[in-house]
mmCIF file of C-alpha atoms in Angstrom:
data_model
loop_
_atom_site.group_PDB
_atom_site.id
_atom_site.type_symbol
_atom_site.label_atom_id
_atom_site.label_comp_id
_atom_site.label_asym_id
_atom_site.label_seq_id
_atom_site.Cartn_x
_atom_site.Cartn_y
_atom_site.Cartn_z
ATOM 1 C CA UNK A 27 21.545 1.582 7.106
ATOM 2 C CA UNK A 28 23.732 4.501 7.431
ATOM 3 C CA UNK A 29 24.139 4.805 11.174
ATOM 4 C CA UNK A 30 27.796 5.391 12.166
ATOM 5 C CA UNK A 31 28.722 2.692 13.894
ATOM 6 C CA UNK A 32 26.314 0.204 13.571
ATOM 7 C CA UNK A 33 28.787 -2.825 12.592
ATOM 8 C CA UNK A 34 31.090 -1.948 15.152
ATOM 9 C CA UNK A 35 30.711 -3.898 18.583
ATOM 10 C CA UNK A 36 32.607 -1.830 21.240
ATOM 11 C CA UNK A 37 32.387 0.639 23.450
ATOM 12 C CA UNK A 38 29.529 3.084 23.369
ATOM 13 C CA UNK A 39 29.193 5.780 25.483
ATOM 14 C CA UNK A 40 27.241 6.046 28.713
ATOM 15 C CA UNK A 41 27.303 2.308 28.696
ATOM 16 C CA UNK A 42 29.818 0.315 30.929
ATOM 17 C CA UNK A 43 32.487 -1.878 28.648
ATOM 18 C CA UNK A 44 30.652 -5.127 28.673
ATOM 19 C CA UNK A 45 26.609 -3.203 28.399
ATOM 20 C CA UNK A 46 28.549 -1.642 25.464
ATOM 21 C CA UNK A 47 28.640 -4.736 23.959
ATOM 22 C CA UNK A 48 25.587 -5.658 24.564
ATOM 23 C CA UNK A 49 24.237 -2.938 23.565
ATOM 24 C CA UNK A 50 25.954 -2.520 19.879
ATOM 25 C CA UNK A 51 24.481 -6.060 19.270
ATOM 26 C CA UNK A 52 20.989 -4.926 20.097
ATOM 27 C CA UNK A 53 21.298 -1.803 17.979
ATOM 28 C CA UNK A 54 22.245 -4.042 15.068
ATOM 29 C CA UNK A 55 19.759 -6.745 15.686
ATOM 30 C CA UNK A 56 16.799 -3.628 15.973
ATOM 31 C CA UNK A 57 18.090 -1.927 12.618
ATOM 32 C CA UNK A 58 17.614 -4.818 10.726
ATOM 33 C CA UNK A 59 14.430 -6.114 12.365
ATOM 34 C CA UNK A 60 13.402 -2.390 11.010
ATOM 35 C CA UNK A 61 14.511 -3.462 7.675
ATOM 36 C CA UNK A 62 12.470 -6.053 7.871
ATOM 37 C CA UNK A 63 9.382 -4.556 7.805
ATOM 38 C CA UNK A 64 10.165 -1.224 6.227
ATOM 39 C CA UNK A 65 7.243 -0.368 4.406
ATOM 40 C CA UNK A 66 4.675 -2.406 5.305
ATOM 41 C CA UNK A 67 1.153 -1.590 4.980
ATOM 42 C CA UNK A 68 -1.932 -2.840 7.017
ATOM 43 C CA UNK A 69 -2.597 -5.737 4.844
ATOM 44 C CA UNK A 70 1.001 -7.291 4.439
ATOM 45 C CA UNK A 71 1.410 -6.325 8.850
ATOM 46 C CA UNK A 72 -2.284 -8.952 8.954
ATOM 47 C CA UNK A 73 -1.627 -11.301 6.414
ATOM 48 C CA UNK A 74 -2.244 -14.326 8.055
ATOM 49 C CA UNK A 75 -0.356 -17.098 5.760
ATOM 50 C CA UNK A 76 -2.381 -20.073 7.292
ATOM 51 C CA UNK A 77 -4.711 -20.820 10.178
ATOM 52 C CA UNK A 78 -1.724 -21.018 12.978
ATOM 53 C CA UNK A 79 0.490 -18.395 11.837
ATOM 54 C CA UNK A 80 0.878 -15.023 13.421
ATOM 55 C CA UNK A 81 0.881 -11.816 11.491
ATOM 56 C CA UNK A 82 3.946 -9.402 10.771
ATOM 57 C CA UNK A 83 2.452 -7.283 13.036
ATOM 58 C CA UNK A 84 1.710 -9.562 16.113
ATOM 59 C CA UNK A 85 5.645 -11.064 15.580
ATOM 60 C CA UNK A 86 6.693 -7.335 16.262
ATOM 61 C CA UNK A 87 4.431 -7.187 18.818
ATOM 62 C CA UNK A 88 5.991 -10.123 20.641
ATOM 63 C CA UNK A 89 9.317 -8.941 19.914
ATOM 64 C CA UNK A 90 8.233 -5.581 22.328
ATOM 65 C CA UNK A 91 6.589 -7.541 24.540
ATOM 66 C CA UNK A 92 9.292 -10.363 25.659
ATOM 67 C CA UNK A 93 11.571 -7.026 25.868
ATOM 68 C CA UNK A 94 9.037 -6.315 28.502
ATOM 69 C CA UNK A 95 8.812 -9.049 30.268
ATOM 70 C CA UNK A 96 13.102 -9.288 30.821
ATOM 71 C CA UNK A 97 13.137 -5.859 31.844
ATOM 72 C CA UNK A 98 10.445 -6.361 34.741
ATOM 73 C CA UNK A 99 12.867 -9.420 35.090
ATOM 74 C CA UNK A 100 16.133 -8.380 35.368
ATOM 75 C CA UNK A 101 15.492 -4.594 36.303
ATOM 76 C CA UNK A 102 12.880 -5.410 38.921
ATOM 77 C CA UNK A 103 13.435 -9.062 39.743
ATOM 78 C CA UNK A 104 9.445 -9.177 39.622
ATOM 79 C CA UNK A 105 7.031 -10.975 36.839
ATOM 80 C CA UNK A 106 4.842 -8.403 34.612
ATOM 81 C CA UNK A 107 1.747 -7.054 37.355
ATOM 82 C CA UNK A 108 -1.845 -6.833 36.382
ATOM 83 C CA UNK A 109 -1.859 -3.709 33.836
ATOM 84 C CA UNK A 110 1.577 -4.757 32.142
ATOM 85 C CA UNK A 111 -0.310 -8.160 31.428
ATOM 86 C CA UNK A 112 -3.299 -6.580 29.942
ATOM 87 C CA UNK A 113 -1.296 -4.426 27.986
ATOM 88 C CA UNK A 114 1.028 -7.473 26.641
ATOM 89 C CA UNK A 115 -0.036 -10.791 26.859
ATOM 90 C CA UNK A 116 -1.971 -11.212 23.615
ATOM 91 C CA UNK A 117 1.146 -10.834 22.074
ATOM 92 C CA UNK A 118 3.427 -12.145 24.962
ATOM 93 C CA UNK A 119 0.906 -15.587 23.879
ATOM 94 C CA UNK A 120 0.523 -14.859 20.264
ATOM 95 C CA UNK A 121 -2.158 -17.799 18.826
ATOM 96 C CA UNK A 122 -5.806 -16.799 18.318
ATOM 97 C CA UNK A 123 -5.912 -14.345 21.006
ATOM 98 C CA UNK A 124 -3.394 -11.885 18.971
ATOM 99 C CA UNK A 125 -4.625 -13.234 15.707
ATOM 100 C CA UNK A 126 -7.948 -11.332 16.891
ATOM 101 C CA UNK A 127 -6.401 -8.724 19.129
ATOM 102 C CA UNK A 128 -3.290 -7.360 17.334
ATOM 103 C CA UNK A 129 -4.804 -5.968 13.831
ATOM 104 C CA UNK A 130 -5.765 -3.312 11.852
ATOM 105 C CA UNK A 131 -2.996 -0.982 12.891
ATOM 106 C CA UNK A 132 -0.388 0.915 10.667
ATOM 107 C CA UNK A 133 3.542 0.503 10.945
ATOM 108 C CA UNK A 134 3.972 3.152 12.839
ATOM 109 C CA UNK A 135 2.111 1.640 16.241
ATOM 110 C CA UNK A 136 4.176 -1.256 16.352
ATOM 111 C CA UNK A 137 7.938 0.733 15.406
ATOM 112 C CA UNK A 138 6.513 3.581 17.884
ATOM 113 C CA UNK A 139 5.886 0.489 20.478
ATOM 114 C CA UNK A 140 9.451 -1.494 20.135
ATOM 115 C CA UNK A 141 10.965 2.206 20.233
ATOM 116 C CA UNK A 142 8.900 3.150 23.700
ATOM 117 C CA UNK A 143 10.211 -0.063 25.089
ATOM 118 C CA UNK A 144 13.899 0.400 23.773
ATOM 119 C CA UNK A 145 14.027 3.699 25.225
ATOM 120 C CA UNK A 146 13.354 2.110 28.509
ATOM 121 C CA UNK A 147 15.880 -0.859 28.549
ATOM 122 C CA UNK A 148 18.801 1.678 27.449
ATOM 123 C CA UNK A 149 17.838 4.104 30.411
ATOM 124 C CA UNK A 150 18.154 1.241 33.146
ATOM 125 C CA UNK A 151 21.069 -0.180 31.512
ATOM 126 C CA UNK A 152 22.605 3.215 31.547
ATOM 127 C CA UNK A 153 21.972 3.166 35.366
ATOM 128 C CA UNK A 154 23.731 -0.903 35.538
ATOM 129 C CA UNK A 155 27.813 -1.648 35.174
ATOM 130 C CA UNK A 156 29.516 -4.795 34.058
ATOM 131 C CA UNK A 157 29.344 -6.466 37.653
ATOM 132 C CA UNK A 158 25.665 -6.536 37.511
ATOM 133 C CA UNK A 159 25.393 -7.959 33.782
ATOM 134 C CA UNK A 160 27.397 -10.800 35.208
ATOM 135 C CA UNK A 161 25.039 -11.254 38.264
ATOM 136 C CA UNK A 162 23.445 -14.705 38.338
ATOM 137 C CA UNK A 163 20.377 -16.182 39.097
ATOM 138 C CA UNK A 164 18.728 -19.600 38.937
ATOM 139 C CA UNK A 165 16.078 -21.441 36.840
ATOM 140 C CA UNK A 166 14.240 -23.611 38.594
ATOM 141 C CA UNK A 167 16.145 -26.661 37.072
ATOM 142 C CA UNK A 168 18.976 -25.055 39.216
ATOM 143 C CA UNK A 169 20.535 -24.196 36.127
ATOM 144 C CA UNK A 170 22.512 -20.872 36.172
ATOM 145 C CA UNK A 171 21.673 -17.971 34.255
ATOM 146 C CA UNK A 172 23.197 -14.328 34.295
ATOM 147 C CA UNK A 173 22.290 -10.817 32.999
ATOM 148 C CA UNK A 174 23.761 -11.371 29.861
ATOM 149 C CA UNK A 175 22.501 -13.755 29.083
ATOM 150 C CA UNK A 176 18.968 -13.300 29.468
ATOM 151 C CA UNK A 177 19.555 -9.466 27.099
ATOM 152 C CA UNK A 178 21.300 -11.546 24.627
ATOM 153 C CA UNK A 179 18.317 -14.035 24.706
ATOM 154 C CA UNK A 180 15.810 -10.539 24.314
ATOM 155 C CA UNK A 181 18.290 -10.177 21.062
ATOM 156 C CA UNK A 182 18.336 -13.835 19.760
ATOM 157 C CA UNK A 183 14.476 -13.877 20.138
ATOM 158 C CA UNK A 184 13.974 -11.364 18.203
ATOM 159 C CA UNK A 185 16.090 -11.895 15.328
ATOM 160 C CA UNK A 186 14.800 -15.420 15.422
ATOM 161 C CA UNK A 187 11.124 -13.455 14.276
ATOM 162 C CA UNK A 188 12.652 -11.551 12.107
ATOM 163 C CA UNK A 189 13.766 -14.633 10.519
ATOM 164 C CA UNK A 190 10.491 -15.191 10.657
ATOM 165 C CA UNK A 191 8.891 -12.244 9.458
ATOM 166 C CA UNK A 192 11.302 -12.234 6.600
ATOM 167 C CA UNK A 193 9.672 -15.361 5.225
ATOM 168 C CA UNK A 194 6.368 -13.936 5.735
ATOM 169 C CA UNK A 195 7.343 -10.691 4.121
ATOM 170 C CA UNK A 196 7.962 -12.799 0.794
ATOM 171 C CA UNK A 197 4.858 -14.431 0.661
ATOM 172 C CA UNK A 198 2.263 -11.560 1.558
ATOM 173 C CA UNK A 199 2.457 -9.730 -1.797
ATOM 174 C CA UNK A 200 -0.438 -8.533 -0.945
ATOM 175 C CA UNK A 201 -1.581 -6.292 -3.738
ATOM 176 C CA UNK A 202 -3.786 -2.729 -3.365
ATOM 177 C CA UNK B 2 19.850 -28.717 27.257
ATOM 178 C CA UNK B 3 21.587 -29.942 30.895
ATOM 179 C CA UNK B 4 25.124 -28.120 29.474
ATOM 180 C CA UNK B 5 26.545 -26.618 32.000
ATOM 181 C CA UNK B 6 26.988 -23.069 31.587
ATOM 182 C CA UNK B 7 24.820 -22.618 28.504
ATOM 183 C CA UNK B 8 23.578 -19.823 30.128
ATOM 184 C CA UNK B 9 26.301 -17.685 31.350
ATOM 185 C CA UNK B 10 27.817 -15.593 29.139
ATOM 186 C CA UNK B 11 31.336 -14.963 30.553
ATOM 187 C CA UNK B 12 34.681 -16.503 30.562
ATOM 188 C CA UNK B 13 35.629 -19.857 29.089
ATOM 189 C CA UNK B 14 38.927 -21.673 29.618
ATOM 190 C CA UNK B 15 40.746 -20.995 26.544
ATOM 191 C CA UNK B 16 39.736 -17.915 25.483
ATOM 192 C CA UNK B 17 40.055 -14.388 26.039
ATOM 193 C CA UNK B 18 37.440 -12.495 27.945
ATOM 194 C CA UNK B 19 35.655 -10.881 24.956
ATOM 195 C CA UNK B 20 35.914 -14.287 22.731
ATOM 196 C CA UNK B 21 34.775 -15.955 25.749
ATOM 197 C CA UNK B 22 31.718 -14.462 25.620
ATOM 198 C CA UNK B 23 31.128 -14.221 22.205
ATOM 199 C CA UNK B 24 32.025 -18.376 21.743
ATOM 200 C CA UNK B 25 29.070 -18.615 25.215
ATOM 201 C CA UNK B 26 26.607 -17.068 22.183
ATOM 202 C CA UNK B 27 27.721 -19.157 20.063
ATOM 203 C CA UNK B 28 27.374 -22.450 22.290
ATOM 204 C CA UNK B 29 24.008 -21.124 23.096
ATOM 205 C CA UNK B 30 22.475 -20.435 19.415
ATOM 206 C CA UNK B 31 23.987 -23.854 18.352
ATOM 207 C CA UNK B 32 22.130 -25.432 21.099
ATOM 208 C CA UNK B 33 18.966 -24.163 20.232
ATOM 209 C CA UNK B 34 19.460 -25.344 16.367
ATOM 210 C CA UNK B 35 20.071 -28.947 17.291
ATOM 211 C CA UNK B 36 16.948 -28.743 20.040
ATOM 212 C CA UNK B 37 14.949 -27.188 16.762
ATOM 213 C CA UNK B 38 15.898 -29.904 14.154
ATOM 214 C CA UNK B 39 16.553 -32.807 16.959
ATOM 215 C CA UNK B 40 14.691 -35.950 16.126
ATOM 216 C CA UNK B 41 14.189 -35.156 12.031
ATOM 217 C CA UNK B 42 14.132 -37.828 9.460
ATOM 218 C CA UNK B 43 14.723 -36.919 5.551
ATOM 219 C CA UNK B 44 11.009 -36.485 5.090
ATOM 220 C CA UNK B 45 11.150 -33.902 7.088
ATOM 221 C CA UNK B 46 14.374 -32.349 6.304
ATOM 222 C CA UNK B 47 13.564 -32.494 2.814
ATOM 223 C CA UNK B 48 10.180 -30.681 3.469
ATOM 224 C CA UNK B 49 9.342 -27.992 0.774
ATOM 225 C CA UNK B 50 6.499 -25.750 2.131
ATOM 226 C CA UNK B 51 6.345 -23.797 -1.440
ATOM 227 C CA UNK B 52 7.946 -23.659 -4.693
ATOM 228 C CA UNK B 53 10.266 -20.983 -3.527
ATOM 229 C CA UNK B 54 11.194 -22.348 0.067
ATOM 230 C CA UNK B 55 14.105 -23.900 1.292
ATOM 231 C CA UNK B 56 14.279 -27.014 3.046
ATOM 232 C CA UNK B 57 15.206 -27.475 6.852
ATOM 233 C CA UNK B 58 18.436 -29.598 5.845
ATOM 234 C CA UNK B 59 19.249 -26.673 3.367
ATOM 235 C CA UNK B 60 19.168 -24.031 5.707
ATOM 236 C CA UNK B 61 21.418 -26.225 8.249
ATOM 237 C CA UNK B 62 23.585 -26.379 5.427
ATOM 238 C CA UNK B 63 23.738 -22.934 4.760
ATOM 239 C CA UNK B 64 24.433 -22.019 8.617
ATOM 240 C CA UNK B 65 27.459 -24.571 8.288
ATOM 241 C CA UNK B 66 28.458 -22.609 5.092
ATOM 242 C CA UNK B 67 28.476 -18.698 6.005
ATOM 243 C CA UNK B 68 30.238 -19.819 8.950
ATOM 244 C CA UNK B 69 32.953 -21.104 6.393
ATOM 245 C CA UNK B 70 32.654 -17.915 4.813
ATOM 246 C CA UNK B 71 33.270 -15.736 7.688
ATOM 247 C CA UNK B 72 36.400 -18.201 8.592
ATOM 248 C CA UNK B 73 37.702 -17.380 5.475
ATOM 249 C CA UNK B 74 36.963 -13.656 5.931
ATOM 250 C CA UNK B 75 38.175 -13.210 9.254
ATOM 251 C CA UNK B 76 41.172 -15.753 10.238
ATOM 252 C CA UNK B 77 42.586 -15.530 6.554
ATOM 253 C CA UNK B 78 41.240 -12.441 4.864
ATOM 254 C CA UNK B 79 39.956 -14.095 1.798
ATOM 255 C CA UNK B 80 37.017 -15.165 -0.435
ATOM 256 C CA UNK B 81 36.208 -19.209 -0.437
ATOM 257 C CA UNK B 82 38.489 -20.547 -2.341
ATOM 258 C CA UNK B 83 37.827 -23.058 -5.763
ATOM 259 C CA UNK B 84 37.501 -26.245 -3.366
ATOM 260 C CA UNK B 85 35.129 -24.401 -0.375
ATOM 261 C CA UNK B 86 33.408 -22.968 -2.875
ATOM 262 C CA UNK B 87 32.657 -26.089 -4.988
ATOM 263 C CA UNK B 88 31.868 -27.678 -1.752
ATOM 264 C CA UNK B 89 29.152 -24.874 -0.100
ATOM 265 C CA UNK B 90 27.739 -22.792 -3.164
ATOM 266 C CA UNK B 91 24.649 -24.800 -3.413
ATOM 267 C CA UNK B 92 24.328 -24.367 0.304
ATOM 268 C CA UNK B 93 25.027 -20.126 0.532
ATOM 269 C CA UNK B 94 23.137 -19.618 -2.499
ATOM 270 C CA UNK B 95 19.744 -21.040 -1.567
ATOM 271 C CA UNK B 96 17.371 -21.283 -4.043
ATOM 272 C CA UNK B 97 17.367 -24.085 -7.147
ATOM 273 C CA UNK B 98 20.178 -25.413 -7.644
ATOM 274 C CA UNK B 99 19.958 -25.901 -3.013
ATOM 275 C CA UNK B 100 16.473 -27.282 -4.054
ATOM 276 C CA UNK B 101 17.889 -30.149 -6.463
ATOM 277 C CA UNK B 102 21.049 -30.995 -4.844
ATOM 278 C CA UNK B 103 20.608 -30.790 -0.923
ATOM 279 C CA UNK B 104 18.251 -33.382 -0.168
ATOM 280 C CA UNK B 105 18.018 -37.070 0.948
ATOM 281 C CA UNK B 106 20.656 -36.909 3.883
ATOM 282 C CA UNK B 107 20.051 -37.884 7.160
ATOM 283 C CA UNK B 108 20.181 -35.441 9.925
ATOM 284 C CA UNK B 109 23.585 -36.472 10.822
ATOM 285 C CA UNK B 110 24.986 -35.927 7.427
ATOM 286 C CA UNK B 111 23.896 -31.874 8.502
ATOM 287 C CA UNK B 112 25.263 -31.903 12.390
ATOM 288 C CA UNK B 113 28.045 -33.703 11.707
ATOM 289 C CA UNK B 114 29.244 -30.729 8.880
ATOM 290 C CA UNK B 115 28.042 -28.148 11.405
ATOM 291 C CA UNK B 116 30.507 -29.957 14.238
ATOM 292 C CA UNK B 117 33.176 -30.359 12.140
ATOM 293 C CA UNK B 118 32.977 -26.243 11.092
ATOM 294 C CA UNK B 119 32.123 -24.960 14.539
ATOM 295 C CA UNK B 120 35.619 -26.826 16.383
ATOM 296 C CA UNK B 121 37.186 -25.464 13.295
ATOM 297 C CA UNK B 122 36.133 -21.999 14.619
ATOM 298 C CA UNK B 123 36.932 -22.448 17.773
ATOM 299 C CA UNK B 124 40.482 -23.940 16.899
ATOM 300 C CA UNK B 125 40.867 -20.524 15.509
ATOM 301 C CA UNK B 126 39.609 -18.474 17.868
ATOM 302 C CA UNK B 127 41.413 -20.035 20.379
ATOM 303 C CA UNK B 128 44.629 -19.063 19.017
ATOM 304 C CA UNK B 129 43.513 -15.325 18.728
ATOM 305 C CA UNK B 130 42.660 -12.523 21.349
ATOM 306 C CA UNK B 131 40.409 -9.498 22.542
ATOM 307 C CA UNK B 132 42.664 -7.266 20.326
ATOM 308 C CA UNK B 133 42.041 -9.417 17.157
ATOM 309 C CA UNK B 134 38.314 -9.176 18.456
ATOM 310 C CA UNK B 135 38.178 -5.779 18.282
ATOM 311 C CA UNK B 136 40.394 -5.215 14.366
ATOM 312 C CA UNK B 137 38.633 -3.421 12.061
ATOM 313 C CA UNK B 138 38.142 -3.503 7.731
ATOM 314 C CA UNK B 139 35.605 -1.094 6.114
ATOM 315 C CA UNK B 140 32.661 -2.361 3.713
ATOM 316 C CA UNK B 141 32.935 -1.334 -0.071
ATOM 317 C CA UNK B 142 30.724 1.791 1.353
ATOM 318 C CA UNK B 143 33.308 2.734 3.525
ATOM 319 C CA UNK B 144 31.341 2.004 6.769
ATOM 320 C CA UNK B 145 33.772 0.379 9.799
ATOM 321 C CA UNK B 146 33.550 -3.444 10.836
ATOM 322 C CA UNK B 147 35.050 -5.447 13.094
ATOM 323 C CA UNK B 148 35.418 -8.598 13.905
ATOM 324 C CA UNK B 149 33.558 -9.403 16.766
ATOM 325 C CA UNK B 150 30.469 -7.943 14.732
ATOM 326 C CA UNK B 151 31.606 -10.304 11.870
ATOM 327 C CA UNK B 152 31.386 -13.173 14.367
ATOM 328 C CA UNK B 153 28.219 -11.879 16.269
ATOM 329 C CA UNK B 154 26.517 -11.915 12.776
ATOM 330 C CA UNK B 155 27.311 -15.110 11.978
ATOM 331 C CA UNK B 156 25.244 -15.980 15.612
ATOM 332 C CA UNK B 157 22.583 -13.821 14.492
ATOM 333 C CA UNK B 158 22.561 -15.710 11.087
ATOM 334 C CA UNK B 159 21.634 -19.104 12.597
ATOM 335 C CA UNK B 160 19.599 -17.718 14.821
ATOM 336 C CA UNK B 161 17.549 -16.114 11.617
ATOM 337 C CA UNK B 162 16.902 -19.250 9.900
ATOM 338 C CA UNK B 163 16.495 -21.117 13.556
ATOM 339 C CA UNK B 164 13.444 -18.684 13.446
ATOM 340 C CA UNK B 165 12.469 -20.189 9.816
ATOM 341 C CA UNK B 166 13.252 -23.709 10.670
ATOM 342 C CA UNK B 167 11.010 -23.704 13.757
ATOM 343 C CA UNK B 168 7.861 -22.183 11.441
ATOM 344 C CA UNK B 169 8.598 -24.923 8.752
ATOM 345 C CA UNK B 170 9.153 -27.573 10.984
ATOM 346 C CA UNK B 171 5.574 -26.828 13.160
ATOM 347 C CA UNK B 172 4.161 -27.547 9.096
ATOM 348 C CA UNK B 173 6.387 -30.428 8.120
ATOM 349 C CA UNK B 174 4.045 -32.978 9.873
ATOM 350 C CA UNK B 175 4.950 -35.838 7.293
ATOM 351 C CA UNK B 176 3.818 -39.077 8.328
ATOM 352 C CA UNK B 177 6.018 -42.119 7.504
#
C-alpha cells in the first residue's frame, strides 16, 4: 500500500475534476479489495463456509461483473447482450450456479479479470467530463438517479463484498 | 427508500459543492444500513454466528463510533478523549469485551446513537468548505491524506460491515 497518492481524493490527471474524484475513491476501494485477498490460494478462493454462501472467488467475480453491467449501463445506455451474459451472469447471480461454475481457478484469473474490466471503465471515463457524471436518468419508480451515483454504487458494492470476503478470509484457514 | 434525491450525488443546500456530494454518499450508505438492520429485534441483534464474530448491534455500534473518531480527527485534530473513549471503546475495539457488553438493546437504542452522531457530522460539515475538504496531514509513514478521503473512508467503513451485517443477518433466522 505504497501507491503515491492513494489517500488523497483530488484531482488526477486525464480525468475531469469531479471523475477525479470518483476515480481516487475507486482506486482506494480496488487497493484494498486487493488486500483482501492477497495471497489466497485455490482452496481458501472455494471455501464454501455453508450451503448458501459464495466463495472468495465468486464475491470477486461479482465485484467484476456488476462493474460490467454499469458500464454497458451508463457508457452504452444498453443492458449486457447475449455473449456479455454468458460470460457474467453466474457470477452477476451468484447462488448454486457460481457455486458450481466459478471454481478451481488461481488468484491470478480473478485479479487479471477485475483489472481487464478496470482498464475499461477508466478509458471511457477518460473520454466523459463532469457534465455527463451529473446526467440523470430514471428508475422505473420515477426516482432520479445520475452518473455518479450509479459509479459510486459500482464502489459501495464492492467494498460491501469485501466486507464480506474479509469475514470469509478469517474463517477459511484452510490448511495444505 | 422514497428519499428524494438519494440518488443524486450533487449539491445539497447547505453545503459546499464537494461536501455536498460527499454528505449525498453519506445519506446513501446510511440508508442502506437502516434498510439492512430495519425490522431487528435483540435476538437478532444479539446474534453470534461463531465464537469470534461480532454481533449485528455491535457492528452498528462500531459504525456510530469510528465516525466519532474521525470527528475528533478531522473537525478538532485529536484522539477521543477520556469521556468518548469510555463511552465507544467496547464498540471500536470489537472483539470480547464488544461480545459481553453490547448486547440486549433494542434496535433503537443503535439508530438513535447513529442519528444523534451523523447530525453531529453534518453540524460540522456544514460550517466548513471545499478548501477544508481538500487539507491535508501525512500518516506516521509519511504518505499524504486528506480530508475528504478521511470522510470517504468513514462511508466505505459502514458500507464494509453493511456487507457483514447483510451475510449475518441472511443466518440470524431466530425464531421468537
Amino acid at each position: 500500500m505504497t501507491q503515491t497518492g492513494l489517500y488523497l481524493i483530488g484531482d488526477i490527471p486525464g480525468f475531469t475534476p469531479q471523475i477525479g474524484r470518483l476515480v481516487s475513491m475507486m482506486n482506494y476501494a480496488r487497493s484494498t479489495t486487493l488486500q483482501a485477498v492477497a495471497g489466497l490460494g485455490v482452496a481458501e478462493l472455494d471455501y464454501l463456509h455453508d450451503p448458501q454462501s459464495n466463495s472468495i472467488g465468486t464475491l470477486l467475480a461479482h465485484i467484476a461483473a456488476a462493474e460490467v453491467g454499469y458500464q454497458a449501463a451508463t457508457f452504452d445506455a444498453r443492458d449486457l447482450n447475449a455473449d456479455e451474459r454468458q460470460q457474467w451472469d453466474a457470477a452477476i447471480g451468484l447462488g448454486e450456479r457460481a457455486r458450481e461454475e466459478i471454481r478451481g481457478y488461481e488468484l491470478d484469473h480473478y485479479v487479471g479479470r477485475l483489472e481487464q474490466v478496470r482498464a475499461q471503465t477508466l478509458t471511457q471515463l477518460g473520454r466523459r467530463d463532469d457534465q455527463w457524471l451529473a446526467e440523470e436518468t430514471s428508475f422505473r419508480s420515477g426516482q432520479r438517479v445520475n452518473n455518479y451515483f450509479k459509479w459510486f454504487h459500482v464502489i459501495g458494492h464492492e467494498i460491501n463484498h469485501r466486507g464480506q470476503i474479509l469475514w470469509l478470509r478469517s474463517r477459511a484457514n484452510i490448511k495444505p
